[in-house]
PDB file of C-alpha atoms and ligand atoms in Angstrom:
ATOM      1  CA  UNK N  13      73.888  60.126  70.322  1.00  0.00           C
ATOM      2  CA  UNK N  14      72.568  56.898  69.628  1.00  0.00           C
ATOM      3  CA  UNK N  15      69.064  56.318  70.682  1.00  0.00           C
ATOM      4  CA  UNK N  16      68.004  53.054  72.335  1.00  0.00           C
ATOM      5  CA  UNK N  17      64.047  52.297  72.964  1.00  0.00           C
ATOM      6  CA  UNK N  18      63.083  49.613  75.328  1.00  0.00           C
ATOM      7  CA  UNK N  19      59.310  48.509  75.366  1.00  0.00           C
ATOM      8  CA  UNK N  20      58.355  47.007  78.583  1.00  0.00           C
ATOM      9  CA  UNK N  21      55.465  44.677  78.258  1.00  0.00           C
ATOM     10  CA  UNK N  22      55.400  43.871  81.887  1.00  0.00           C
ATOM     11  CA  UNK N  23      52.438  45.070  84.262  1.00  0.00           C
ATOM     12  CA  UNK N  24      54.585  45.488  87.557  1.00  0.00           C
ATOM     13  CA  UNK N  25      56.481  48.737  87.522  1.00  0.00           C
ATOM     14  CA  UNK N  26      59.065  47.527  90.444  1.00  0.00           C
ATOM     15  CA  UNK N  27      59.584  44.409  90.090  1.00  0.00           C
ATOM     16  CA  UNK N  28      61.728  41.816  88.202  1.00  0.00           C
ATOM     17  CA  UNK N  29      61.161  42.632  84.667  1.00  0.00           C
ATOM     18  CA  UNK N  30      61.129  46.542  85.454  1.00  0.00           C
ATOM     19  CA  UNK N  31      64.723  45.824  87.432  1.00  0.00           C
ATOM     20  CA  UNK N  32      66.296  44.006  84.624  1.00  0.00           C
ATOM     21  CA  UNK N  33      65.247  47.056  82.313  1.00  0.00           C
ATOM     22  CA  UNK N  34      66.288  49.797  84.638  1.00  0.00           C
ATOM     23  CA  UNK N  35      69.799  47.770  84.656  1.00  0.00           C
ATOM     24  CA  UNK N  36      70.202  47.546  80.566  1.00  0.00           C
ATOM     25  CA  UNK N  37      68.880  51.363  80.359  1.00  0.00           C
ATOM     26  CA  UNK N  38      71.947  52.113  83.067  1.00  0.00           C
ATOM     27  CA  UNK N  39      74.293  50.387  81.280  1.00  0.00           C
ATOM     28  CA  UNK N  40      73.133  51.668  77.768  1.00  0.00           C
ATOM     29  CA  UNK N  41      73.418  55.305  79.473  1.00  0.00           C
ATOM     30  CA  UNK N  42      76.751  54.720  80.837  1.00  0.00           C
ATOM     31  CA  UNK N  43      77.960  54.092  77.297  1.00  0.00           C
ATOM     32  CA  UNK N  44      76.540  57.707  76.404  1.00  0.00           C
ATOM     33  CA  UNK N  45      73.145  56.172  74.474  1.00  0.00           C
ATOM     34  CA  UNK N  46      69.904  58.140  75.231  1.00  0.00           C
ATOM     35  CA  UNK N  47      67.483  55.806  76.480  1.00  0.00           C
ATOM     36  CA  UNK N  48      63.587  55.729  76.299  1.00  0.00           C
ATOM     37  CA  UNK N  49      61.753  53.392  78.332  1.00  0.00           C
ATOM     38  CA  UNK N  50      58.067  53.112  77.534  1.00  0.00           C
ATOM     39  CA  UNK N  51      55.582  50.821  80.005  1.00  0.00           C
ATOM     40  CA  UNK N  52      52.959  49.178  77.472  1.00  0.00           C
ATOM     41  CA  UNK N  53      50.482  48.865  80.432  1.00  0.00           C
ATOM     42  CA  UNK N  54      50.071  52.467  80.792  1.00  0.00           C
ATOM     43  CA  UNK N  55      48.895  52.855  77.042  1.00  0.00           C
ATOM     44  CA  UNK N  56      45.837  52.325  75.437  1.00  0.00           C
ATOM     45  CA  UNK N  57      46.083  50.293  72.110  1.00  0.00           C
ATOM     46  CA  UNK N  58      45.377  47.351  70.548  1.00  0.00           C
ATOM     47  CA  UNK N  59      46.833  44.636  68.254  1.00  0.00           C
ATOM     48  CA  UNK N  60      46.858  44.986  64.486  1.00  0.00           C
ATOM     49  CA  UNK N  61      43.256  45.162  63.007  1.00  0.00           C
ATOM     50  CA  UNK N  62      43.949  43.625  59.607  1.00  0.00           C
ATOM     51  CA  UNK N  63      42.961  47.504  58.161  1.00  0.00           C
ATOM     52  CA  UNK N  64      45.464  46.349  55.230  1.00  0.00           C
ATOM     53  CA  UNK N  65      46.418  50.072  54.936  1.00  0.00           C
ATOM     54  CA  UNK N  66      49.938  49.443  55.222  1.00  0.00           C
ATOM     55  CA  UNK N  67      49.836  46.624  52.500  1.00  0.00           C
ATOM     56  CA  UNK N  68      47.943  49.039  49.733  1.00  0.00           C
ATOM     57  CA  UNK N  69      49.452  49.105  46.407  1.00  0.00           C
ATOM     58  CA  UNK N  70      51.038  52.202  45.730  1.00  0.00           C
ATOM     59  CA  UNK N  71      51.138  53.483  49.424  1.00  0.00           C
ATOM     60  CA  UNK N  72      54.159  51.868  50.688  1.00  0.00           C
ATOM     61  CA  UNK N  73      54.462  52.889  54.589  1.00  0.00           C
ATOM     62  CA  UNK N  74      56.923  51.356  57.078  1.00  0.00           C
ATOM     63  CA  UNK N  75      54.977  51.971  60.201  1.00  0.00           C
ATOM     64  CA  UNK N  76      51.561  51.193  61.072  1.00  0.00           C
ATOM     65  CA  UNK N  77      49.054  54.672  60.904  1.00  0.00           C
ATOM     66  CA  UNK N  78      46.610  53.284  63.323  1.00  0.00           C
ATOM     67  CA  UNK N  79      45.806  56.102  65.217  1.00  0.00           C
ATOM     68  CA  UNK N  80      45.671  55.233  68.762  1.00  0.00           C
ATOM     69  CA  UNK N  81      47.829  55.293  72.108  1.00  0.00           C
ATOM     70  CA  UNK N  82      51.219  53.714  69.885  1.00  0.00           C
ATOM     71  CA  UNK N  83      50.939  55.287  66.655  1.00  0.00           C
ATOM     72  CA  UNK N  84      54.022  57.797  67.173  1.00  0.00           C
ATOM     73  CA  UNK N  85      55.842  55.153  69.331  1.00  0.00           C
ATOM     74  CA  UNK N  86      55.933  52.798  66.219  1.00  0.00           C
ATOM     75  CA  UNK N  87      57.401  55.605  64.349  1.00  0.00           C
ATOM     76  CA  UNK N  88      59.748  56.266  67.195  1.00  0.00           C
ATOM     77  CA  UNK N  89      61.318  52.559  67.456  1.00  0.00           C
ATOM     78  CA  UNK N  90      61.151  52.293  63.496  1.00  0.00           C
ATOM     79  CA  UNK N  91      63.817  55.340  63.746  1.00  0.00           C
ATOM     80  CA  UNK N  92      65.589  53.963  66.489  1.00  0.00           C
ATOM     81  CA  UNK N  93      69.371  53.102  66.871  1.00  0.00           C
ATOM     82  CA  UNK N  94      68.333  50.112  69.042  1.00  0.00           C
ATOM     83  CA  UNK N  95      65.620  48.134  70.191  1.00  0.00           C
ATOM     84  CA  UNK N  96      64.753  46.103  73.573  1.00  0.00           C
ATOM     85  CA  UNK N  97      61.501  44.155  73.790  1.00  0.00           C
ATOM     86  CA  UNK N  98      60.964  42.873  77.510  1.00  0.00           C
ATOM     87  CA  UNK N  99      58.243  40.625  79.157  1.00  0.00           C
ATOM     88  CA  UNK N 100      57.823  38.603  82.065  1.00  0.00           C
ATOM     89  CA  UNK N 101      56.714  35.243  80.561  1.00  0.00           C
ATOM     90  CA  UNK N 102      53.256  34.237  80.873  1.00  0.00           C
ATOM     91  CA  UNK N 103      52.138  30.630  80.093  1.00  0.00           C
ATOM     92  CA  UNK N 104      55.413  30.012  78.243  1.00  0.00           C
ATOM     93  CA  UNK N 105      55.130  33.209  76.172  1.00  0.00           C
ATOM     94  CA  UNK N 106      55.419  37.213  75.908  1.00  0.00           C
ATOM     95  CA  UNK N 107      52.252  38.881  77.824  1.00  0.00           C
ATOM     96  CA  UNK N 108      49.489  39.813  75.178  1.00  0.00           C
ATOM     97  CA  UNK N 109      50.745  43.543  75.682  1.00  0.00           C
ATOM     98  CA  UNK N 110      53.620  42.845  74.110  1.00  0.00           C
ATOM     99  CA  UNK N 111      52.326  40.585  71.398  1.00  0.00           C
ATOM    100  CA  UNK N 112      49.871  43.227  70.593  1.00  0.00           C
ATOM    101  CA  UNK N 113      52.673  46.030  70.273  1.00  0.00           C
ATOM    102  CA  UNK N 114      54.879  43.485  68.012  1.00  0.00           C
ATOM    103  CA  UNK N 115      51.996  42.950  65.521  1.00  0.00           C
ATOM    104  CA  UNK N 116      51.488  46.528  64.878  1.00  0.00           C
ATOM    105  CA  UNK N 117      55.438  46.967  64.394  1.00  0.00           C
ATOM    106  CA  UNK N 118      56.061  44.085  62.375  1.00  0.00           C
ATOM    107  CA  UNK N 119      52.942  43.793  59.682  1.00  0.00           C
ATOM    108  CA  UNK N 120      54.104  47.131  58.032  1.00  0.00           C
ATOM    109  CA  UNK N 121      57.503  45.472  57.159  1.00  0.00           C
ATOM    110  CA  UNK N 122      56.198  42.480  55.900  1.00  0.00           C
ATOM    111  CA  UNK N 123      55.733  42.230  51.814  1.00  0.00           C
ATOM    112  CA  UNK N 124      53.765  39.585  50.629  1.00  0.00           C
ATOM    113  CA  UNK N 125      54.936  39.993  47.215  1.00  0.00           C
ATOM    114  CA  UNK N 126      58.377  39.537  48.274  1.00  0.00           C
ATOM    115  CA  UNK N 127      57.853  37.010  50.743  1.00  0.00           C
ATOM    116  CA  UNK N 128      59.931  39.040  53.369  1.00  0.00           C
ATOM    117  CA  UNK N 129      60.041  41.118  56.404  1.00  0.00           C
ATOM    118  CA  UNK N 130      62.335  43.947  56.243  1.00  0.00           C
ATOM    119  CA  UNK N 131      62.314  47.330  58.124  1.00  0.00           C
ATOM    120  CA  UNK N 132      63.604  50.203  56.776  1.00  0.00           C
ATOM    121  CA  UNK N 133      66.444  50.980  59.223  1.00  0.00           C
ATOM    122  CA  UNK N 134      68.467  48.110  60.673  1.00  0.00           C
ATOM    123  CA  UNK N 135      69.484  48.104  64.406  1.00  0.00           C
ATOM    124  CA  UNK N 136      70.618  45.758  66.930  1.00  0.00           C
ATOM    125  CA  UNK N 137      67.785  44.153  69.040  1.00  0.00           C
ATOM    126  CA  UNK N 138      67.653  42.644  72.289  1.00  0.00           C
ATOM    127  CA  UNK N 139      64.782  40.805  74.691  1.00  0.00           C
ATOM    128  CA  UNK N 140      64.715  40.397  78.061  1.00  0.00           C
ATOM    129  CA  UNK N 141      62.608  38.075  79.681  1.00  0.00           C
ATOM    130  CA  UNK N 142      62.183  36.925  83.559  1.00  0.00           C
ATOM    131  CA  UNK N 143      60.469  33.770  84.480  1.00  0.00           C
ATOM    132  CA  UNK N 144      59.625  31.427  87.442  1.00  0.00           C
ATOM    133  CA  UNK N 145      60.909  28.847  85.997  1.00  0.00           C
ATOM    134  CA  UNK N 146      64.688  27.286  84.822  1.00  0.00           C
ATOM    135  CA  UNK N 147      67.274  28.252  82.450  1.00  0.00           C
ATOM    136  CA  UNK N 148      66.679  25.034  80.685  1.00  0.00           C
ATOM    137  CA  UNK N 149      62.944  26.011  80.445  1.00  0.00           C
ATOM    138  CA  UNK N 150      63.864  29.446  79.105  1.00  0.00           C
ATOM    139  CA  UNK N 151      65.961  27.740  76.222  1.00  0.00           C
ATOM    140  CA  UNK N 152      62.994  25.322  75.553  1.00  0.00           C
ATOM    141  CA  UNK N 153      60.568  28.367  74.818  1.00  0.00           C
ATOM    142  CA  UNK N 154      63.005  30.322  72.944  1.00  0.00           C
ATOM    143  CA  UNK N 155      63.258  27.565  70.456  1.00  0.00           C
ATOM    144  CA  UNK N 156      59.664  26.811  70.240  1.00  0.00           C
ATOM    145  CA  UNK N 157      57.095  29.760  71.338  1.00  0.00           C
ATOM    146  CA  UNK N 158      59.315  32.410  71.127  1.00  0.00           C
ATOM    147  CA  UNK N 159      61.209  31.303  68.090  1.00  0.00           C
ATOM    148  CA  UNK N 160      58.795  33.573  65.342  1.00  0.00           C
ATOM    149  CA  UNK N 161      58.602  36.509  68.017  1.00  0.00           C
ATOM    150  CA  UNK N 162      62.463  36.829  68.238  1.00  0.00           C
ATOM    151  CA  UNK N 163      63.358  35.824  64.690  1.00  0.00           C
ATOM    152  CA  UNK N 164      60.952  38.029  62.446  1.00  0.00           C
ATOM    153  CA  UNK N 165      61.920  40.776  64.451  1.00  0.00           C
ATOM    154  CA  UNK N 166      65.687  40.315  64.512  1.00  0.00           C
ATOM    155  CA  UNK N 167      65.522  39.345  60.657  1.00  0.00           C
ATOM    156  CA  UNK N 168      63.586  42.425  59.807  1.00  0.00           C
ATOM    157  CA  UNK N 169      66.011  44.596  61.775  1.00  0.00           C
ATOM    158  CA  UNK N 170      69.112  42.730  60.186  1.00  0.00           C
ATOM    159  CA  UNK N 171      70.817  41.469  63.501  1.00  0.00           C
ATOM    160  CA  UNK N 172      70.858  38.184  65.695  1.00  0.00           C
ATOM    161  CA  UNK N 173      68.361  38.409  68.465  1.00  0.00           C
ATOM    162  CA  UNK N 174      70.182  38.413  71.855  1.00  0.00           C
ATOM    163  CA  UNK N 175      68.332  37.323  75.087  1.00  0.00           C
ATOM    164  CA  UNK N 176      68.929  38.735  78.771  1.00  0.00           C
ATOM    165  CA  UNK N 177      67.302  36.256  81.036  1.00  0.00           C
ATOM    166  CA  UNK N 178      66.704  36.504  84.968  1.00  0.00           C
ATOM    167  CA  UNK N 179      65.123  32.806  85.999  1.00  0.00           C
ATOM    168  CA  UNK N 180      63.610  31.285  89.020  1.00  0.00           C
ATOM    169  CA  UNK N 181      62.473  34.967  90.268  1.00  0.00           C
ATOM    170  CA  UNK N 182      61.004  35.805  93.137  1.00  0.00           C
ATOM    171  CA  UNK N 183      57.225  36.609  92.455  1.00  0.00           C
ATOM    172  CA  UNK N 184      55.923  38.055  95.463  1.00  0.00           C
ATOM    173  CA  UNK N 185      57.278  40.010  98.483  1.00  0.00           C
ATOM    174  CA  UNK N 186      55.941  37.566 101.158  1.00  0.00           C
ATOM    175  CA  UNK N 187      55.407  34.292 100.517  1.00  0.00           C
ATOM    176  CA  UNK N 188      53.534  33.355 103.662  1.00  0.00           C
ATOM    177  CA  UNK N 189      50.704  35.058 102.305  1.00  0.00           C
ATOM    178  CA  UNK N 190      49.962  33.104  99.162  1.00  0.00           C
ATOM    179  CA  UNK N 191      49.618  29.412  98.147  1.00  0.00           C
ATOM    180  CA  UNK N 192      52.759  27.965  97.227  1.00  0.00           C
ATOM    181  CA  UNK N 193      54.718  24.918  98.079  1.00  0.00           C
ATOM    182  CA  UNK N 194      56.290  24.613 101.541  1.00  0.00           C
ATOM    183  CA  UNK N 195      60.066  25.675 101.037  1.00  0.00           C
ATOM    184  CA  UNK N 196      59.413  27.934  97.918  1.00  0.00           C
ATOM    185  CA  UNK N 197      60.248  31.342  99.578  1.00  0.00           C
ATOM    186  CA  UNK N 198      63.307  29.959 101.083  1.00  0.00           C
ATOM    187  CA  UNK N 199      64.336  28.027  97.993  1.00  0.00           C
ATOM    188  CA  UNK N 200      64.031  31.423  96.080  1.00  0.00           C
ATOM    189  CA  UNK N 201      65.699  33.629  98.482  1.00  0.00           C
ATOM    190  CA  UNK N 202      69.082  31.092  98.202  1.00  0.00           C
ATOM    191  CA  UNK N 203      68.739  31.278  94.645  1.00  0.00           C
ATOM    192  CA  UNK N 204      68.508  35.128  94.160  1.00  0.00           C
ATOM    193  CA  UNK N 205      71.399  35.985  96.717  1.00  0.00           C
ATOM    194  CA  UNK N 206      73.644  33.634  94.140  1.00  0.00           C
ATOM    195  CA  UNK N 207      71.822  34.957  90.694  1.00  0.00           C
ATOM    196  CA  UNK N 208      70.115  38.249  90.674  1.00  0.00           C
ATOM    197  CA  UNK N 209      73.316  40.623  91.023  1.00  0.00           C
ATOM    198  CA  UNK N 210      74.709  38.715  88.365  1.00  0.00           C
ATOM    199  CA  UNK N 211      71.555  39.004  85.791  1.00  0.00           C
ATOM    200  CA  UNK N 212      71.307  42.785  86.679  1.00  0.00           C
ATOM    201  CA  UNK N 213      74.995  42.736  85.770  1.00  0.00           C
ATOM    202  CA  UNK N 214      74.455  40.989  82.562  1.00  0.00           C
ATOM    203  CA  UNK N 215      71.610  43.320  81.670  1.00  0.00           C
ATOM    204  CA  UNK N 216      73.751  46.383  82.308  1.00  0.00           C
ATOM    205  CA  UNK N 217      76.474  44.834  79.793  1.00  0.00           C
ATOM    206  CA  UNK N 218      74.295  44.262  77.283  1.00  0.00           C
ATOM    207  CA  UNK N 219      72.896  47.898  77.274  1.00  0.00           C
ATOM    208  CA  UNK N 220      76.296  49.197  76.908  1.00  0.00           C
ATOM    209  CA  UNK N 221      77.005  46.497  74.170  1.00  0.00           C
ATOM    210  CA  UNK N 222      74.009  47.525  72.338  1.00  0.00           C
ATOM    211  CA  UNK N 223      75.006  51.513  72.600  1.00  0.00           C
ATOM    212  CA  UNK N 224      78.325  50.613  71.282  1.00  0.00           C
ATOM    213  CA  UNK N 225      77.182  48.701  68.621  1.00  0.00           C
ATOM    214  CA  UNK N 226      78.630  49.542  65.486  1.00  0.00           C
ATOM    215  CA  UNK N 227      75.708  49.918  63.047  1.00  0.00           C
TER     216      UNK N 227
HETATM  217  C1  FMN E 311      49.683  35.194  84.579  1.00  0.00           C
HETATM  218  C2  FMN E 311      51.126  34.641  84.857  1.00  0.00           C
HETATM  219  C3  FMN E 311      51.695  33.355  84.017  1.00  0.00           C
HETATM  220  C4  FMN E 311      52.695  32.879  84.176  1.00  0.00           C
HETATM  221  N1  FMN E 311      53.222  32.028  83.493  1.00  0.00           N
HETATM  222  C5  FMN E 311      54.501  31.933  83.814  1.00  0.00           C
HETATM  223  C6  FMN E 311      55.253  30.491  82.888  1.00  0.00           C
HETATM  224  O1  FMN E 311      54.576  30.058  82.081  1.00  0.00           O
HETATM  225  N2  FMN E 311      56.487  30.370  83.336  1.00  0.00           N
HETATM  226  C7  FMN E 311      57.172  30.945  84.132  1.00  0.00           C
HETATM  227  O2  FMN E 311      58.649  30.444  84.203  1.00  0.00           O
HETATM  228  N3  FMN E 311      56.872  31.922  84.997  1.00  0.00           N
HETATM  229  C8  FMN E 311      55.560  32.263  84.891  1.00  0.00           C
HETATM  230  N4  FMN E 311      54.849  33.314  85.544  1.00  0.00           N
HETATM  231  C9  FMN E 311      56.112  34.124  86.270  1.00  0.00           C
HETATM  232  C10 FMN E 311      56.620  35.126  85.982  1.00  0.00           C
HETATM  233  O3  FMN E 311      56.820  35.146  84.694  1.00  0.00           O
HETATM  234  C11 FMN E 311      57.454  35.679  86.574  1.00  0.00           C
HETATM  235  O4  FMN E 311      57.284  35.524  88.006  1.00  0.00           O
HETATM  236  C12 FMN E 311      58.141  36.997  86.382  1.00  0.00           C
HETATM  237  O5  FMN E 311      59.637  37.250  86.608  1.00  0.00           O
HETATM  238  C13 FMN E 311      57.087  38.026  86.684  1.00  0.00           C
HETATM  239  O6  FMN E 311      57.835  39.416  86.389  1.00  0.00           O
HETATM  240  P1  FMN E 311      57.632  41.074  87.181  1.00  0.00           P
HETATM  241  O7  FMN E 311      57.940  40.688  88.407  1.00  0.00           O
HETATM  242  O8  FMN E 311      58.056  41.887  86.364  1.00  0.00           O
HETATM  243  O9  FMN E 311      56.079  41.110  87.152  1.00  0.00           O
HETATM  244  C14 FMN E 311      53.642  33.509  85.330  1.00  0.00           C
HETATM  245  C15 FMN E 311      53.099  34.654  86.074  1.00  0.00           C
HETATM  246  C16 FMN E 311      51.619  35.217  86.116  1.00  0.00           C
HETATM  247  C17 FMN E 311      51.314  36.478  86.919  1.00  0.00           C
END
């Protein structure tokens, strides 16, 4: 049975990112994969400390051995059959928690000597993003701010990156309690009715596709 790891870098359990992640997981499970969904905000850890232990001569290690809340999780991701990183977009980028996780995952795969980033095991990789803004904005930040984040990981894992998006998301349950522009609640509702089920369906399909991927 294939094992897919979903690393959820969003803080809110039951909102947009969580729902997209659950839809992806449902699709993957329906295609007989085992799915582990991990919420980074529940774990105590930090980004790379530049201890350089993973770059020592004669000591090639391909997962970060620094002991904290994600040490075992990093090894589990490196050994999986598929990897999904999910995040709400914060100021045009992934959350700080996901970035810190990514540093720890990827730095041990970097060889300065060879000038490459290569994981020991190849696997398909997908990115789930949710955001307030439009599809056009998503395309723009994917080609700028998110290009290294996606490109380095996908290159290391030997697969093209796939992104599953939910745009123009409903940010709060009751817009009347917050200082949003007039009409935001109505506009969001109209957009949601037209797109949300389709976004979830795309996440489910992507989950099934990853579970059925050939290598
Ligand atoms: C700190 C913060 C920064 C945000 N920055 C952006 C942004 O730059 N672009 C955007 O489209 N949405 C932005 N948003 C909106 C969230 O990305 C969006 O509501 C997302 O779907 C929230 O995911 P969640 O419901 O899973 O928490 C921001 C939200 C917060 C709280």
